[in-house]
Structure formats: C-alpha cells, structure tokens
mmCIF file of C-alpha atoms in Angstrom:
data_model
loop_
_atom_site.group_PDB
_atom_site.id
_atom_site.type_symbol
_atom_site.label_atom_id
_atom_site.label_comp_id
_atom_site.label_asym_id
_atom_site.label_seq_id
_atom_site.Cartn_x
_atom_site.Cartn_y
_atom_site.Cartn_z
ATOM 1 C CA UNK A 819 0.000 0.000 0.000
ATOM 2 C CA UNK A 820 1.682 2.845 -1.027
ATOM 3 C CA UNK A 821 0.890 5.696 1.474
ATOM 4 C CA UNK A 822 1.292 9.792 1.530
ATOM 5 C CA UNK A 823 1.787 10.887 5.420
ATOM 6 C CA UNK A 824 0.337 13.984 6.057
ATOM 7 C CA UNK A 825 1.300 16.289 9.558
ATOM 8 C CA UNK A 826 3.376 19.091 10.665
ATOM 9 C CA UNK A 827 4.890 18.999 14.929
ATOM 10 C CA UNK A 828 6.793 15.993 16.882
ATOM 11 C CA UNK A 829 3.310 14.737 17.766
ATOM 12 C CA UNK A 830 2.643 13.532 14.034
ATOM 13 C CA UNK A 831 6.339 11.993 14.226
ATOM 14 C CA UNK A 832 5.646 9.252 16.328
ATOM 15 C CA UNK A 833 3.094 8.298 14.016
ATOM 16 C CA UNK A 834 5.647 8.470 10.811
ATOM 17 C CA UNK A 835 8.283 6.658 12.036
ATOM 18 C CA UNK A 836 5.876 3.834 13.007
ATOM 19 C CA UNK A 837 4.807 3.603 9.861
ATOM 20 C CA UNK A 838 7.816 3.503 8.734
ATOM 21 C CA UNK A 839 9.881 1.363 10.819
ATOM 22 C CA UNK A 840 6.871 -1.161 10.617
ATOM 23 C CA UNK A 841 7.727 -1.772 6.593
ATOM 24 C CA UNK A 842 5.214 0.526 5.171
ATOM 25 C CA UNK A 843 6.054 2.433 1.665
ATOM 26 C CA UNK A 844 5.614 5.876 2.657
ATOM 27 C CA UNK A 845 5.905 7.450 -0.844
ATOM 28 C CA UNK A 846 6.006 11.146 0.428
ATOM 29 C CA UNK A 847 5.020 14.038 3.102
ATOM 30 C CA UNK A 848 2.948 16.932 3.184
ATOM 31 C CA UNK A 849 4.028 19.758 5.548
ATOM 32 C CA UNK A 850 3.703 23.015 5.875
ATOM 33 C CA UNK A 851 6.262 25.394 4.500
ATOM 34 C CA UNK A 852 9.446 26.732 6.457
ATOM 35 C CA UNK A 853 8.780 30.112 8.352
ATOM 36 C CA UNK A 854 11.089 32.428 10.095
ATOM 37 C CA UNK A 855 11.332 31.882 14.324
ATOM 38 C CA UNK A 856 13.381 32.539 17.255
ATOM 39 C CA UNK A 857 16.038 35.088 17.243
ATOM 40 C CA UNK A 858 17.542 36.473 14.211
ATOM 41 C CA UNK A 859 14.251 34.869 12.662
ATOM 42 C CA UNK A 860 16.522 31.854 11.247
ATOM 43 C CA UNK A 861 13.923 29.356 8.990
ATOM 44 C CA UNK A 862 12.493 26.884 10.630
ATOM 45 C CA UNK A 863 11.620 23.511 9.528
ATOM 46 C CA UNK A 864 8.808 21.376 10.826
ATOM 47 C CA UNK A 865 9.520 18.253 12.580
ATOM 48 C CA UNK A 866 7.890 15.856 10.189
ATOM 49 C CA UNK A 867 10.108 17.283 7.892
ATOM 50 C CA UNK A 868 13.030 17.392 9.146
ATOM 51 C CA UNK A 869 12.665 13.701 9.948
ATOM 52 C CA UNK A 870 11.176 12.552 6.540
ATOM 53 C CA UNK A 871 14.424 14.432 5.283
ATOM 54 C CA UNK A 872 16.852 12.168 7.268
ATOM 55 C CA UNK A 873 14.533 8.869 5.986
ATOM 56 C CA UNK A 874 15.003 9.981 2.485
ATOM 57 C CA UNK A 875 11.312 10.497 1.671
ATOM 58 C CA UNK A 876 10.272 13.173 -0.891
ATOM 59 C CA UNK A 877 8.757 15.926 1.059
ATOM 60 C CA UNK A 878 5.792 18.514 -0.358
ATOM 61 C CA UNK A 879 4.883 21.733 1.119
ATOM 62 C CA UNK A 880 2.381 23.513 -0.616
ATOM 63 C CA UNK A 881 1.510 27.169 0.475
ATOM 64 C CA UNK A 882 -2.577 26.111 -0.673
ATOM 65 C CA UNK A 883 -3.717 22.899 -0.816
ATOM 66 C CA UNK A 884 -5.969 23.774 -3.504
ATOM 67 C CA UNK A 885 -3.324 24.848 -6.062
ATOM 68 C CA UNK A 886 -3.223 22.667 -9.205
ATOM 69 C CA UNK A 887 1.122 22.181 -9.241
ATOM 70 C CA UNK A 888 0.235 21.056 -5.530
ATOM 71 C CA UNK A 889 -2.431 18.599 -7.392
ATOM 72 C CA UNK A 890 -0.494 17.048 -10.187
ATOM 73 C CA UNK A 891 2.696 16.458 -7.729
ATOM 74 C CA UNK A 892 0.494 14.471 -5.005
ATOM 75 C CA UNK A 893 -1.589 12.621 -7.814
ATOM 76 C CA UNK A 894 1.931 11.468 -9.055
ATOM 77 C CA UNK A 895 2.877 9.526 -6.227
ATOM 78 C CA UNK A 896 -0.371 7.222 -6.920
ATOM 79 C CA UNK A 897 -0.971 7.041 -2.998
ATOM 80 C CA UNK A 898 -3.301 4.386 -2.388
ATOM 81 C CA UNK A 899 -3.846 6.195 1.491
ATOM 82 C CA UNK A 900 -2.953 9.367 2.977
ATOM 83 C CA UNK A 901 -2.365 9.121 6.840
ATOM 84 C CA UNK A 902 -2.785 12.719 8.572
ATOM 85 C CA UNK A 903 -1.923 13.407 11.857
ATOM 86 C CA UNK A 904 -1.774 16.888 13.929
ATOM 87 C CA UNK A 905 -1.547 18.811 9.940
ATOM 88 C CA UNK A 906 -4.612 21.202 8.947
ATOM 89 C CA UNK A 907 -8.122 21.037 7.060
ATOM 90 C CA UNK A 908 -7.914 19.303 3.568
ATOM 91 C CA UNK A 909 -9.848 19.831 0.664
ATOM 92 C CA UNK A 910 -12.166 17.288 -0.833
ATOM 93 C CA UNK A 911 -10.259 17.108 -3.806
ATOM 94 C CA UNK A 912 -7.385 15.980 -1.534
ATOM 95 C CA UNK A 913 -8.793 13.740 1.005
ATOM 96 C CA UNK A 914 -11.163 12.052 -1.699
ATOM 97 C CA UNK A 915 -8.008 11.335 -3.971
ATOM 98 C CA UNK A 916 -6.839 7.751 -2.972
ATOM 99 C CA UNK A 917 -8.940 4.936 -3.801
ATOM 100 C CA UNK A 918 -9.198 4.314 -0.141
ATOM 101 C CA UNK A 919 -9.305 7.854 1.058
ATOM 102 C CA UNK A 920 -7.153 9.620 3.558
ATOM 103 C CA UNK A 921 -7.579 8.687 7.753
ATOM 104 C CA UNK A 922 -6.657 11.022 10.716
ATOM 105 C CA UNK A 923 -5.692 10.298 13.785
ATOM 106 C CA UNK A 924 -7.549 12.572 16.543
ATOM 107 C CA UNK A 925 -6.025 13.024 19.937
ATOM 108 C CA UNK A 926 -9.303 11.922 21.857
ATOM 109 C CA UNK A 927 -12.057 9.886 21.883
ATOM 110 C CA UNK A 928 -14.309 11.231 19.173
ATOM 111 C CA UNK A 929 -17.192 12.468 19.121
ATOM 112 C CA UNK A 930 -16.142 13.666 21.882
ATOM 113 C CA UNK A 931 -13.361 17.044 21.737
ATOM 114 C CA UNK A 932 -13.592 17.043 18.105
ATOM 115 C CA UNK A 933 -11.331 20.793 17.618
ATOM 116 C CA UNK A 934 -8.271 21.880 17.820
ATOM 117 C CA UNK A 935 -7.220 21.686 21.396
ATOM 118 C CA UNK A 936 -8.328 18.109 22.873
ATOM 119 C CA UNK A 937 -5.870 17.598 24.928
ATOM 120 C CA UNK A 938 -5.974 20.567 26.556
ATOM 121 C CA UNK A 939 -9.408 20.748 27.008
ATOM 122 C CA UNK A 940 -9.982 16.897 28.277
ATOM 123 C CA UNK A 941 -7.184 18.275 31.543
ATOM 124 C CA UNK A 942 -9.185 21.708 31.594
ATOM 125 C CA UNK A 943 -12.763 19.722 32.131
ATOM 126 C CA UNK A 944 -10.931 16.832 34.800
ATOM 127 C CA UNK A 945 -11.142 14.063 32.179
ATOM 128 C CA UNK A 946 -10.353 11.034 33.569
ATOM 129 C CA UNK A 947 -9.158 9.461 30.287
ATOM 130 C CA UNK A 948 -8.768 10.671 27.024
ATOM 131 C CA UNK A 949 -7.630 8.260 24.139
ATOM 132 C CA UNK A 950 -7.026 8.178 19.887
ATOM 133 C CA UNK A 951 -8.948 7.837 17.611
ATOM 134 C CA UNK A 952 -8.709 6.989 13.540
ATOM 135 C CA UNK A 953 -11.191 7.923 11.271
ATOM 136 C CA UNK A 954 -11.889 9.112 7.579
ATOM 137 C CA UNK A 955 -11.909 12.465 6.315
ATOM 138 C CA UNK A 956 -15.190 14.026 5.411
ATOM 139 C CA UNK A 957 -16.746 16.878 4.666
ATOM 140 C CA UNK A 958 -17.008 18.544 8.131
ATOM 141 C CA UNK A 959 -13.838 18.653 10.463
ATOM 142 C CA UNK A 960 -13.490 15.499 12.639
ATOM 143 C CA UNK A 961 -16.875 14.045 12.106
ATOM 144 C CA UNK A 962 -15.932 11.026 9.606
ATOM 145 C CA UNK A 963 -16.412 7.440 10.651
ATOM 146 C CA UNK A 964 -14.785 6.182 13.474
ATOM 147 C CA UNK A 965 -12.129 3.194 12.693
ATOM 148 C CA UNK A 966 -10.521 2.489 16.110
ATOM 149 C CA UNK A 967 -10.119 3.688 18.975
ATOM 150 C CA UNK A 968 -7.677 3.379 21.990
ATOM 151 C CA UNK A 969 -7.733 4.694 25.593
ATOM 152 C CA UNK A 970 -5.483 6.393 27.821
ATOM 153 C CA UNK A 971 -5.573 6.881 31.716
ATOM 154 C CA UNK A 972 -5.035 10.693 32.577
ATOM 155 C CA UNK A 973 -3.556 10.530 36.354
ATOM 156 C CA UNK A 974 -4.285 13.515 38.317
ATOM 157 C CA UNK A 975 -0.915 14.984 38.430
ATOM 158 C CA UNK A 976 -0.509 14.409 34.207
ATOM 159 C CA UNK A 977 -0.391 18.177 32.472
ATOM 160 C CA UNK A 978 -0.963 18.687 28.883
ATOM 161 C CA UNK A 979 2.482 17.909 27.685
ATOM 162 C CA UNK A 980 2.390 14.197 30.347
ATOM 163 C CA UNK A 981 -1.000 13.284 28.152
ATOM 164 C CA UNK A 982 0.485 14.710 24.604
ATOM 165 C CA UNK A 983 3.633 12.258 24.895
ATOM 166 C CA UNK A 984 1.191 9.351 25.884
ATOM 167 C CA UNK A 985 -0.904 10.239 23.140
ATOM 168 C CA UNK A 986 1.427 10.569 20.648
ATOM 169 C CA UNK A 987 2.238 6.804 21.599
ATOM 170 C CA UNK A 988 -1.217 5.463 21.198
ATOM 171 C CA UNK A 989 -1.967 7.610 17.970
ATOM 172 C CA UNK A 990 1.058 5.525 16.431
ATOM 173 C CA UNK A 991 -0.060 2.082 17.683
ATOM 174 C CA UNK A 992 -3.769 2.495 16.419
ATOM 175 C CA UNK A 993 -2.456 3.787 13.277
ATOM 176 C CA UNK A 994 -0.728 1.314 12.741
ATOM 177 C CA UNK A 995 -3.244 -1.278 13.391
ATOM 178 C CA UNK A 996 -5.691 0.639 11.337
ATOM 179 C CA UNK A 997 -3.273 0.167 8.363
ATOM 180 C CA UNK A 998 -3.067 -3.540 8.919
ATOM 181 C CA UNK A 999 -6.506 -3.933 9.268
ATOM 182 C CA UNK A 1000 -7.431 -1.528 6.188
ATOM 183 C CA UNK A 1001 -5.413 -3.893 3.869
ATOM 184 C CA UNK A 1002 -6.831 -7.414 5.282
ATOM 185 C CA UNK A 1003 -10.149 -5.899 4.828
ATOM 186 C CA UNK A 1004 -11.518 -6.238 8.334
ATOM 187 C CA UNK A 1005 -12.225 -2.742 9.113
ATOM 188 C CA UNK A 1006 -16.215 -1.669 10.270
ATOM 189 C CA UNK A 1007 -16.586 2.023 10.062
ATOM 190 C CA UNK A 1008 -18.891 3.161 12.254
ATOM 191 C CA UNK A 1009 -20.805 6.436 11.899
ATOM 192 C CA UNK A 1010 -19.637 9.545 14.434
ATOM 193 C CA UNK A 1011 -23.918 9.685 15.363
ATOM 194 C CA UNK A 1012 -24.653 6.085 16.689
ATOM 195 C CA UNK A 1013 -22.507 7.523 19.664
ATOM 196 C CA UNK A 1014 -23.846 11.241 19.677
ATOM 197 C CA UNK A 1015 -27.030 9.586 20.322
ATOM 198 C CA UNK A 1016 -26.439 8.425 23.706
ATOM 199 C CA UNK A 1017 -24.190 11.095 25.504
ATOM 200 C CA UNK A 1018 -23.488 15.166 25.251
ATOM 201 C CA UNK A 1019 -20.741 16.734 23.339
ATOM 202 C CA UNK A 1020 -17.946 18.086 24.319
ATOM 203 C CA UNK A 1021 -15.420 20.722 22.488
ATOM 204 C CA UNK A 1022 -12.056 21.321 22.176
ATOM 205 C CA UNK A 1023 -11.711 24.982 20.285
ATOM 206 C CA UNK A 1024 -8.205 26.600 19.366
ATOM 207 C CA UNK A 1025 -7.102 28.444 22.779
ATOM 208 C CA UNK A 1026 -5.806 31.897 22.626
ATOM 209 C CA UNK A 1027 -3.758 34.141 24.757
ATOM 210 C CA UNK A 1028 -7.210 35.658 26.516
ATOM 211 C CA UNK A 1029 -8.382 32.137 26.664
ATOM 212 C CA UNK A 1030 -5.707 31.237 29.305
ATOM 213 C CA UNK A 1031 -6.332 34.473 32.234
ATOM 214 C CA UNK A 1032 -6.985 32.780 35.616
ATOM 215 C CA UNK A 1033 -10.432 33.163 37.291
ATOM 216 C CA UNK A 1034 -9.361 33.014 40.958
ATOM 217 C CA UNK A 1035 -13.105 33.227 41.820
ATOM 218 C CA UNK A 1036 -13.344 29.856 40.823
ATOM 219 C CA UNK A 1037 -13.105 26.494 42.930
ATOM 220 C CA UNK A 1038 -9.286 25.253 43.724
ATOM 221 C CA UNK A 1039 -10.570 22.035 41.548
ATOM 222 C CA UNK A 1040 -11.434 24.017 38.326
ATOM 223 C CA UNK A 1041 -8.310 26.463 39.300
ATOM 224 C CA UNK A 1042 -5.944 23.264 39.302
ATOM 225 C CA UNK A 1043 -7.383 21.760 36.299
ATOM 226 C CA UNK A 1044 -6.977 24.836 34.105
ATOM 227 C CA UNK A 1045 -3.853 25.420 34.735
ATOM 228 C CA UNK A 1046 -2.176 22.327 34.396
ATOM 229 C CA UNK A 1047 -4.617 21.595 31.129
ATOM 230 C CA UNK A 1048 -2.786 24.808 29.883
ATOM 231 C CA UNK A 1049 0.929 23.636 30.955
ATOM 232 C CA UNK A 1050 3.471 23.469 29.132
ATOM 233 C CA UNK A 1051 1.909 25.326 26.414
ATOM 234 C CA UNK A 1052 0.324 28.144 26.076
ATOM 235 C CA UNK A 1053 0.608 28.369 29.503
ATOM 236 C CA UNK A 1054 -2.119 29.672 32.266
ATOM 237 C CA UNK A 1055 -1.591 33.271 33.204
ATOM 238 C CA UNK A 1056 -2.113 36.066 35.904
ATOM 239 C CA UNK A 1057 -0.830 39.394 37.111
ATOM 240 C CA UNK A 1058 1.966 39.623 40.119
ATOM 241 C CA UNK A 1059 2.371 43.709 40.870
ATOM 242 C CA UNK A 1060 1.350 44.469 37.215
ATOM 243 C CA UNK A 1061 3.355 42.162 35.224
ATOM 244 C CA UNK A 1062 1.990 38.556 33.641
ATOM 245 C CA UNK A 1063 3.022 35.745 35.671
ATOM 246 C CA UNK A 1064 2.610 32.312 33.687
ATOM 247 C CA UNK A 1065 1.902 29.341 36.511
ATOM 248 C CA UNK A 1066 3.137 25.219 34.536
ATOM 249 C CA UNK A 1067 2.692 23.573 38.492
ATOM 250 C CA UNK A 1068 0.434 24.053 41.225
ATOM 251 C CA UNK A 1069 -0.809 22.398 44.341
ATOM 252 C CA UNK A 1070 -4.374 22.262 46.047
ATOM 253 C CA UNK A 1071 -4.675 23.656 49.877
ATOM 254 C CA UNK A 1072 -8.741 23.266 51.064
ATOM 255 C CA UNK A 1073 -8.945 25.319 53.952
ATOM 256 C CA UNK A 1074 -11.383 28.228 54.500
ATOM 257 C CA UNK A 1075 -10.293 32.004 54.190
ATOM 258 C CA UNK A 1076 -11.673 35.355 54.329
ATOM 259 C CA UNK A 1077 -9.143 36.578 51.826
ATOM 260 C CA UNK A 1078 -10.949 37.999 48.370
ATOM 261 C CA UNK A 1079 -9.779 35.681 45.545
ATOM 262 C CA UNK A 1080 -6.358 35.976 43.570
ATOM 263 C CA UNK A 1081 -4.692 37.571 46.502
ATOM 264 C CA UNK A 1082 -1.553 36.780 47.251
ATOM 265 C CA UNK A 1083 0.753 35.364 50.367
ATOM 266 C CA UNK A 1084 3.523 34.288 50.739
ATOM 267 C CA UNK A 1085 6.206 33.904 53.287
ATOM 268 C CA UNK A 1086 9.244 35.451 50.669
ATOM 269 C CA UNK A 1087 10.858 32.500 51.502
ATOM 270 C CA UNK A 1088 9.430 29.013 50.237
ATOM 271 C CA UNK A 1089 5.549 29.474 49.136
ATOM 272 C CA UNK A 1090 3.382 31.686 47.123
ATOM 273 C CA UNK A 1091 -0.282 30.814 47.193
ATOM 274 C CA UNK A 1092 -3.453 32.707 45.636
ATOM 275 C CA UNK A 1093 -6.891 32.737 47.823
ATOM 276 C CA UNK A 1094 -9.758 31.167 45.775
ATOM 277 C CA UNK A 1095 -13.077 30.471 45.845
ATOM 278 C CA UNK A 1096 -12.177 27.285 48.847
ATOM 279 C CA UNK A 1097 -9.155 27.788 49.474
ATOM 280 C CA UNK A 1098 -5.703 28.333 47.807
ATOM 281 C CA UNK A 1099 -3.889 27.393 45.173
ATOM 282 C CA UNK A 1100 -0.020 27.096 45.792
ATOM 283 C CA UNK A 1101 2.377 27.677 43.089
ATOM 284 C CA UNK A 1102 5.358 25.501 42.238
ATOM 285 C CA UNK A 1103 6.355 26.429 39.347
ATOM 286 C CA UNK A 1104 6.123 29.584 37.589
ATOM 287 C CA UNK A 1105 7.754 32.344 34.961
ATOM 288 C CA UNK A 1106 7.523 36.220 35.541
ATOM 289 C CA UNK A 1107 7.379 38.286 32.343
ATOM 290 C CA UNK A 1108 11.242 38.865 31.021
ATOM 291 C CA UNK A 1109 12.220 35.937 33.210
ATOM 292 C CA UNK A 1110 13.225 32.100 32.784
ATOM 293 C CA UNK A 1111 10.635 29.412 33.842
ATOM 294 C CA UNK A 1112 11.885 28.459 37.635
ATOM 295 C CA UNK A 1113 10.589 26.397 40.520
ATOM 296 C CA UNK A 1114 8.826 28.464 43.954
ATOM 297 C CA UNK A 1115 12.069 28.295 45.707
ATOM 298 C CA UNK A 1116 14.598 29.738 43.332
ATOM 299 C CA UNK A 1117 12.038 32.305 42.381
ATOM 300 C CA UNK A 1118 11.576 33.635 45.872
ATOM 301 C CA UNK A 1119 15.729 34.115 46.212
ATOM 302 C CA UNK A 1120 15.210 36.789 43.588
ATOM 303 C CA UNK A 1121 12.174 38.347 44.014
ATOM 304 C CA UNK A 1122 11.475 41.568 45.707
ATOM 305 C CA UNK A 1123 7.417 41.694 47.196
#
C-alpha cells in the first residue's frame, strides 16, 4: 500500500516513524512550509520534515492545498492512502483522492473534543481518560467514521504535555493497526452519530492568549485543572504587581479564608499561594514576564514583594 503521510509537529512523528519502521512504503510528506522563528528569525523547519528528510522520503509543502502544481505532484505519487496526523483542514479534492481515502488520527475519543485543542481541554474539564482515535476524512472537520479507537488513563498529576507524549504513543499504535486492518479488509466504520445519540458533546476549540487568564473566583478544583490543562503550552496566566506571571505547576490547599480571591501570600521564603473560591492554590512552578521558567524556591531568592 503505497501511502502519503500527512502532519506538521513531533506529535505527528511518532506516528511516521511507526509507519515507517513497521515496513510501510511511505511514498512522500505533506508539511507546511518553512517560516522564520526565534532570534535572528533563522527558517524553521517542521519536525515531520526534518525527519522525513533524514529517511530519504520526498517531502511537499504547498503554500494552498488547492493549487493545481500542488495537485499534479500528489496525484503522481499514486498514494493508495494518505495518513494525517496533527496537519490542517484538507480539501475534498485531496482527502477524496486515494482509492481508499485519507484517515486522521484525533487526539481523543471522538465524538467527543472534536477541535483543535483536545488535549488541553480533556485536563481543563478533569477528564479522567482521554484516548485516539482513527477515522476518515469528510466533509465537516473530525466528524468522519470512526475506525478504532484506543484509551489512555489521565492521572491527576498528568499536564498537557504528560497526556500529549502518551498520546502521541497510542496515535502511532492504532495507526498502525488501522493500516493492517485496512489492507486485510476487516475494518467496520462506524458512523460519528450512533454515539452522539447516547451522551453530550464536548469541544475542544483553538485556545488563545485571553483564553488562558486565571479566574481566581473559581473552585481550587477548576483552578488546578486549568492550569495544568494549559501547561506546558500556552501556559495559564495572571498578574503579580502588574506584570503577567505564567503558573506550569500548582498544588491544592482546602482550607477556609476570608481573603478575596487571587490575593496573594507568601512567606518570601518558600511558598506563594493565591486565595480562591475554597481555598488556595499554591504555586510551584512559575515564569515572571522577562524571566526564565523556575521552581517556587529559586524564584523567591530573587524576588522583591
């Protein structure tokens, strides 16, 4: 089966290299193109690039997907699947192009978090588990029939980068095993609605920068949740004498207080906690704006209240 792998950060590389490494042809890669980043805005390449590079594998990275040179060159490869993972919204005239059509892999348990963001929205909401899931492209995003699907515990302590890397993991097993089963014929697609039917949807929209303000009115649970559903990236934020502090670690402290919520104590010494709704939430690990990422302790050596 000669396959086109379609997918842009390290998440999607997992998936890639099991393909790969398993004895699949992987003809060629879609990515996007190289942009400027970091200081001295040197080009940057994507991951799945960079590593289809190093495997030798002809690499395309069209500007629009809808542009006819874009066309011809992906027709020519004669891809009998396209795989994406963690890559952007296709065009029917893409996804509908191999005789067997073109699966994603979906970092949750669809229908549930269809969007942009699942992963950070299953820690956000105190998911339990989250999971993979493979489909096939359709018309609307990340409502195509399900092909398998695998689980993954989410431990209270896991952040948003813990669940990615366990993720990315499963998304590259149950790719792989959709492959297999593809090609010996044995797959049962099952329409996204025979599970909408019996439970309510949940979302998972692209987060933004005002997306990720703390709401120290709310309850230490929610408080925890959101911030570690935000950490490593983008990163919860709130304000410490006027400039943005970004919180990655936190611990819970239940006690009752009269103090209004979001203000701050701290012994200058070894803690810094913010009053909430029951309670406070004590920071571990934190960045001030201008400085590096540090730990409470280390922080506290510098800081002047």
């Amino acid at each position: 089966m000669r396959i086109i792998f379609m997918g842009t950060p390290e998440f999607a590389v997992a998936s890639l290299e099991a393909l790969i490494q398993s004895g699949e042809q992987v003809v060629a890669v879609v990515t996007v193109p190289d942009k400027p980043a970091g200081r001295g805005q040197k080009m940057h390449e994507s991951a799945v690039k960079i590593f289809a590079t190093q495997h030798n594998i002809p690499v395309l990275q069209p500007v629009k997907l809808r542009d006819e040179a874009f066309l011809s060159e992906l027709r020519s490869f004669q891809a009998d699947l396209q795989v994406v993972v963690a890559f952007r919204m296709l065009p029917e005239m893409v996804w509908n192009m191999p005789k067997f059509g073109t699966i994603n892999v979906h970092a949750s348990l669809l229908p549930q978090y269809r969007g942009a963001a699942p992963i950070n929205h299953a820690i956000i909401n105190g998911e339990k588990e989250s999971g993979v899931t493979t489909f096939l492209l359709q018309h609307e995003i990340d409502t195509g029939n399900i092909l398998l699907s695998k689980k993954v515990i989410i431990k209270e302590t896991d952040n948003a980068g813990d669940l990615h890397d366990k993720l990315m993991v499963a998304g590259a097993e149950i790719l792989l095993e959709t492959v297999q089963q593809l090609k010996a014929g044995t797959l049962q697609p099952k329409p996204q609605d025979d599970f909408i039917a019996t439970t309510s949807l949940k979302h998972a929209p692209k987060i933004f920068k005002e997306d990720c303000k703390i709401n120290w009115h709310q309850s230490n649970e929610a408080i925890y949740n959101f911030i570690r559903g935000l950490s490593p990236y983008p990163a919860a934020h709130t304000l410490l004498n006027d400039k943005v502090l970004k919180i990655y670690a936190t611990e819970k402290e239940y006690t009752h207080t009269t103090a209004l919520p979001g203000t701050v104590e701290t012994d200058k010494k070894s803690f810094l906690k913010f009053a909430t709704q029951d309670g406070y939430i004590i920071v571990t690990e934190l960045q001030l704006e201008g400085k590096k990422k540090m730990n409470i302790i280390d922080f506290l050596k510098g800081y002047r209240f």
